[in-house]
Amino acid sequence: FALYFFLPPPAKYGGRHTVTLIPGDGIGPELLNHVREVFRFSCVPVDFEVVHVNSALETEEDINNAITAIRRNGVALKGNIETKHTMPPSVKSRNNLLRTSLDLYANVMHCQSLPGVQTRHQNIDIMIIRENTEGEYSSLEHENVPGVVESLKIITRNNSLRIAEYAFRLAREKGRRRVTAVHKANIMKLGDGLFLQCCREVASGYPDITFDSMIVDNTTMQLVSKPQQFDVMVMPNLYGNVVSNVCAGLVGGPGLVPGANYGRDYAVFETATRNTGKSIADKNIANPTAMLLAGCMMLDHLKLHDHASSIRNAIFTTMNENRLHTADIGGQGTTSEVVQSVMRIIQSKGQLTAEF
Amino acid sequence: VGSPAFLSLQRERRCLGVCDGGQMQTVTLIPGDGIGPEISTAVMKIFEAAKAPIRWEERNVTAIKGPGGRWMIPPDAKESMDRSKIGLKGPLKTPIAAGHPSMNLLLRKTFDLYANVRPCVSIEGYKTPYTDVNLVTIRENTEGEYSGIEHVIVDGVVQSIKLITENASRRIAEYAFEYARNNQRSSVTAVHKANIMRMSDGLFLRKCREVAENYKDVKFTEMYLDTVCLNMVQDPTQFDVLVMPNLYGDILSDLCAGLIGGLGVTPSGNIGANGVAIFESVHGTAPDIAGLDLANPTALLLSAVMMLRHMGLHDYGNKIQTACFDTIRDKKVLTKDLGGNSKCSEFTADICRRVQDLD
């Protein structure tokens, strides 16, 4: 999904790419280990530079190290870093810090119904582009009067134009017909009004793509009754959070959908719904699909398309034909069983692989 | 007090309350615009058939300019509501250029309607991909992201302020737990985004936790907004009562309405500070079918049922609800939006007949 004018990733030494890996908390470390296992097995020319971020620390040293590493390598694969409630409010979400410092302004998620997964709705194919740096996630809060807290939601013309431009260009690149802007401009007249106006301005430059808008509460209602009507959706940060989680739930859950965060210079890949999954960590029941597919998105970004396709096909074969499902999608397989199946299928296709 | 004469007098009084003429309670009825009048008439007919002890006082709430130039609702409407304390409202149109603010907003401010309650129960007979939904969303209705405070900082940078106060958060949390207790609900879940909005949602969450301490008989959990959305579309049966600030409430209550079939079948109630409660249908005025006897009165009817329950008239409420659901399940006289092609009057007549049969 990178824009056509993106420069090739810089950290390539001797034909091998170096990618920053942030294990995070909960199911992050085990799923990323599986990704590394699959990559090593398929002889993918990627070396991972692991950077740990300790969510229990109040200082920002860890996350700053991670950010520096990503600046160095240009690309990262990460698990979700937990935000502990017991910490004082001055300790901001580490994930958010990472996104804003690297200016990863576009969060892209592609929700597609998978034939092998049973869900209430079929034939869903929605691309969600969510503004990733401002809006309600500006982390600007203050308590002027005791007992009264103000939280600021910032919408800027530049960022709105930027994300709208990204959405339309992506839509054109992927041959999509319609872009829907999701907003609440009837209540937040200035803020979301500005966002909507910027979308309309950009839309006028793309006459081949239909543009319409929908209020966020109506959007969620439509999504649970008729999700097939949506094509590409673009929206500010918080509504993006809601809509992307609703869509992920519609296609089968958090274990299936990968997500990507793109900036002008950097790209960070993770699962789309960014769950820590503390309750299922280290039990070998987490679904590795989302993280593996995120890894494939990363490989596509690094222009290693052959590797990306082979791993992706193996994942889909496991999911749709072998029907090897983990508990979250109604099966009884373990994480390692799914991963072994993926590796077996890759090997059976006759490509170069390491020792099993 | 325990003498036989006194007890027989009590019995007589109770009988009078059940039969026509005794213990009538006044409800302020606001028919609204568009299809409002016809669905209000439908509800009144059904209540008459059920012999519910309700006396309707119709009022119009179109804003007028009061002394001092401030917009307000007509004084007779306010007086009626202050007296009866219970209101039933149809859809109101929000005019674009009339100069006055949204009527719903004005009503909210006039009566300090701080809690919006929406019970979402799957309607047997109206099939949606989700079955067995049975949850209630309680939304803080006065502050949060809808404070309406916005500024243009510099050209191209807009700031919207989300306000969370201790008092409002405590009030809504208390209402949520009271509601759970009074309606035999087992758990209350606070929905928030305190990982990102540390201070504001953090304050809301803290207040919910504090109030939960006083209601140990109700289970209290907290969940991130995105997790709730994710789980809601996969398995809505895991949720019971949800309490949340304004914006999340707006989105989630509409999401839940979508699960059971949309705004045409969803009831809603607004609870105010001085014992005032206004129950309403939340769909639009549908000007294209207004006056054509095609409207579906279900949403307003179920809101009226909610109102009866609020007033303690559970028997009447259950009777009317059963009749309504039976009619929908039967599928013989459904309005167009429910998949049939009957008229509103036919639908209403069927419910009236069933209500009378249930007696």
Short mmCIF file of N, CA and C in Angstrom, two decimals, chain A residues 19 26 89 106 110 148 211 219 234 241 251 283 310 321:
data_model
loop_
_atom_site.label_atom_id
_atom_site.label_comp_id
_atom_site.label_asym_id
_atom_site.label_seq_id
_atom_site.Cartn_x
_atom_site.Cartn_y
_atom_site.Cartn_z
N VAL A 19 15.17 -5.03 9.89
CA VAL A 19 13.88 -4.51 10.31
C VAL A 19 13.84 -4.47 11.83
N GLY A 26 1.95 -9.13 26.29
CA GLY A 26 0.86 -10.07 26.02
C GLY A 26 1.27 -11.10 24.98
N PRO A 89 -1.30 9.91 34.92
CA PRO A 89 -1.72 10.30 33.56
C PRO A 89 -0.62 10.93 32.72
N ALA A 106 -0.96 7.52 8.33
CA ALA A 106 -2.04 6.71 7.77
C ALA A 106 -2.05 5.31 8.34
N HIS A 110 -7.23 -3.66 5.75
CA HIS A 110 -8.05 -4.22 4.69
C HIS A 110 -8.84 -5.38 5.27
N VAL A 148 -12.90 18.96 36.94
CA VAL A 148 -13.31 19.25 35.56
C VAL A 148 -12.09 19.04 34.66
N PHE A 211 -17.43 9.93 -4.24
CA PHE A 211 -17.18 10.30 -2.86
C PHE A 211 -18.50 10.56 -2.15
N THR A 219 -23.06 4.99 10.37
CA THR A 219 -22.10 4.06 9.77
C THR A 219 -22.07 2.74 10.53
N VAL A 234 -12.60 6.61 4.88
CA VAL A 234 -11.55 7.44 5.44
C VAL A 234 -12.14 8.24 6.59
N ASN A 241 -10.89 4.13 15.07
CA ASN A 241 -10.74 3.10 16.08
C ASN A 241 -11.99 2.25 16.16
N VAL A 251 -15.42 -9.63 10.13
CA VAL A 251 -14.80 -10.63 9.27
C VAL A 251 -14.24 -11.81 10.06
N LYS A 283 -0.22 -19.20 26.14
CA LYS A 283 -1.02 -20.41 26.29
C LYS A 283 -1.08 -21.20 24.99
N SER A 310 4.18 -16.36 -1.11
CA SER A 310 4.22 -17.77 -0.73
C SER A 310 3.74 -17.97 0.70
N GLU A 321 -8.62 -24.10 3.31
CA GLU A 321 -8.74 -25.48 2.83
C GLU A 321 -8.56 -26.50 3.94
#
